[in-house]
Amino acid sequence: MNPTLIVLEVIGWIQAPLLWYLFKRYAKRNVLGELIAGAIFGVFFEVATEALWDYHFQITFYRDTPVGVLTGWMVMFTLVTFISEKLYCRVLRTDHIAPRDKRIFIFDLIAGTIVALPMETLGAKLGVWTYRTDLLKWDWNHLVPFFHMPYEVISGYCLVMLIAPTFVRYWEKSFE
Amino acid sequence: MKLTIIELLMYLQIPVVWYLFRRYGKKDVSGSMIAGFLIGIFNEFATEPLWDYHLGLNIYKDTPFAILLCWAVMFTVVVSLSDWLYRTVLKKDALDPHDKRILLFDVAAAVVIAFPMETLCLKLGIWSYRLDKLNWDWGNIPLLGMPWEALVGYCLFMLIGPSFVRAWETQFSFMKIGGGA
């Protein structure tokens, strides 16, 4: 087995508890709820789209979908909601998110792009997964500059970021 | 011809369902419908290669606009049924929006509402599963003849979608009356 993938899979296993510890230690914030909500969304998404990607890790929970990828969703949504809230507060000069303020969608999209696109690019380029392009039939025929990723990927992430951060925020306190 | 009539009905269901909720439930569900519509866009874009649709007016590849309207209606009905089940079973006057038990009722409502809708539409030929791509191998549900994976997928989806609807239904509502957790 590719040693790079072994290292990445180990990182996949430790990234969620490590992130939890770092937030607890340096931000005085318990992100357990965000991590759990992110995991639930990740399970849904991976089961729904399982056929469209091939994963190359060893320890899997559904067909070839690895636990190490599920923890990626956990980390991603924790970071996205955190950065989105920071951006919201900074840009709108406030100290908290106003409940039901639709402007949060804009910040979720920005934070989603900042966090998710590099994570997705890294995972794909390092061989953690491959796109089943024979099934996906992506045909926009343009790549995102610098990242060299299909625009369909970033569009999909934008749509994910319209939905999932709300789910995370909705349940983060209850799941802690 | 049959599919043309069905597609027309799929467009009509939006004002009909909205009116029925307004008339008999004293509730404006336009916000729930918009939230459900957004979830539908996400889901259809993410899973587009896995189904073939057979309607006329499409918005992305072979995905019909009418399917998004179905998601709008489905989430509206699922959330309403789930809320009602929650209040009835737990003998409460109102929904505590952050009570984790609501997730159980969301899944129950999915089984009662969403999955029969899925079965009906599949049997009517509105769409077909790309089983050659899905490679589902858990077998079929007795009597319904539907793949178990479809039911599990719906249950997982209904863990996510209704929370989004509840979070935004009031804000998305045109009329700001009733509804809203």
Coordinates of N, CA and C in Angstrom, one line a residue, chain A residues 97-105 108 162-163 165-167 169-170, chain B residues 30-36 38 161-173 176 180-181:
Chain A
I97 N -24.0 36.2 15.7 CA -24.8 36.1 14.5 C -26.3 36.3 14.9
A98 N -26.9 37.3 14.2 CA -28.3 37.5 14.4 C -29.1 36.3 14.0
P99 N -30.0 35.8 14.8 CA -30.8 34.6 14.4 C -31.5 34.9 13.1
R100 N -31.5 33.9 12.2 CA -32.2 34.0 11.0 C -31.8 35.1 10.0
D101 N -30.6 35.6 10.2 CA -30.1 36.6 9.3 C -29.6 35.9 8.0
K102 N -30.2 36.1 6.9 CA -29.9 35.4 5.7 C -28.5 35.7 5.1
R103 N -27.9 36.8 5.6 CA -26.6 37.2 5.1 C -25.6 36.1 5.5
I104 N -25.9 35.3 6.5 CA -24.9 34.2 6.9 C -24.7 33.3 5.7
F105 N -25.6 33.1 4.8 CA -25.3 32.3 3.6 C -24.1 32.7 2.8
D108 N -21.1 31.7 4.7 CA -20.9 30.3 4.6 C -20.3 29.9 3.3
L162 N -24.7 25.9 1.3 CA -25.9 26.5 1.6 C -26.8 25.8 2.6
I163 N -26.6 24.5 2.7 CA -27.4 23.6 3.5 C -26.8 23.2 4.8
P165 N -24.0 24.0 6.8 CA -23.7 24.8 8.0 C -24.9 25.2 8.9
T166 N -26.1 25.4 8.2 CA -27.3 25.6 9.0 C -27.6 24.4 9.9
F167 N -27.4 23.2 9.3 CA -27.7 22.0 10.1 C -26.7 21.9 11.3
R169 N -25.1 24.5 12.8 CA -25.5 25.5 13.8 C -26.7 25.1 14.6
Y170 N -27.7 24.5 13.8 CA -29.0 24.2 14.4 C -28.8 23.2 15.6
Chain B
S30 N -45.0 28.9 2.5 CA -44.1 29.4 1.5 C -42.6 29.3 1.9
G31 N -42.4 29.6 3.1 CA -41.0 29.5 3.6 C -40.5 28.1 3.6
S32 N -41.3 27.1 4.0 CA -40.9 25.7 4.0 C -40.7 25.3 2.6
M33 N -41.5 25.7 1.7 CA -41.4 25.3 0.3 C -40.1 25.8 -0.3
I34 N -39.7 27.1 0.0 CA -38.5 27.6 -0.5 C -37.3 26.9 0.0
A35 N -37.3 26.6 1.3 CA -36.2 25.9 2.0 C -36.1 24.5 1.3
G36 N -37.2 23.8 1.2 CA -37.2 22.5 0.5 C -36.7 22.5 -0.9
L38 N -34.5 24.7 -2.1 CA -33.0 24.8 -2.0 C -32.4 23.5 -1.7
G161 N -32.5 17.4 6.2 CA -33.3 18.4 5.5 C -34.3 19.1 6.4
P162 N -35.1 18.4 7.2 CA -36.1 19.1 8.0 C -35.5 20.2 9.0
S163 N -34.3 20.0 9.5 CA -33.7 21.0 10.3 C -33.4 22.3 9.6
F164 N -33.0 22.1 8.3 CA -32.8 23.3 7.5 C -34.1 24.0 7.2
V165 N -35.1 23.3 7.0 CA -36.5 23.9 6.8 C -36.9 24.6 8.0
R166 N -36.8 24.0 9.2 CA -37.2 24.6 10.4 C -36.4 25.9 10.7
A167 N -35.1 25.8 10.4 CA -34.3 27.0 10.6 C -34.6 28.2 9.8
W168 N -35.2 28.0 8.6 CA -35.3 29.1 7.7 C -36.8 29.3 7.2
E169 N -37.7 28.5 7.6 CA -39.1 28.6 7.1 C -39.7 30.0 7.4
T170 N -39.5 30.5 8.6 CA -40.1 31.8 8.9 C -39.4 32.9 8.1
Q171 N -38.1 32.8 8.0 CA -37.4 33.9 7.3 C -37.7 33.9 5.8
F172 N -37.9 32.7 5.2 CA -38.2 32.6 3.8 C -39.6 32.9 3.5
S173 N -40.5 32.9 4.5 CA -41.9 33.0 4.2 C -42.3 34.3 3.6
K176 N -45.1 35.8 6.6 CA -44.7 36.0 8.0 C -45.9 35.7 8.9
G180 N -42.7 28.3 11.6 CA -41.5 28.8 12.2 C -41.2 28.2 13.6
A181 N -40.2 27.4 13.7 CA -39.9 26.8 14.9 C -39.1 27.7 15.8

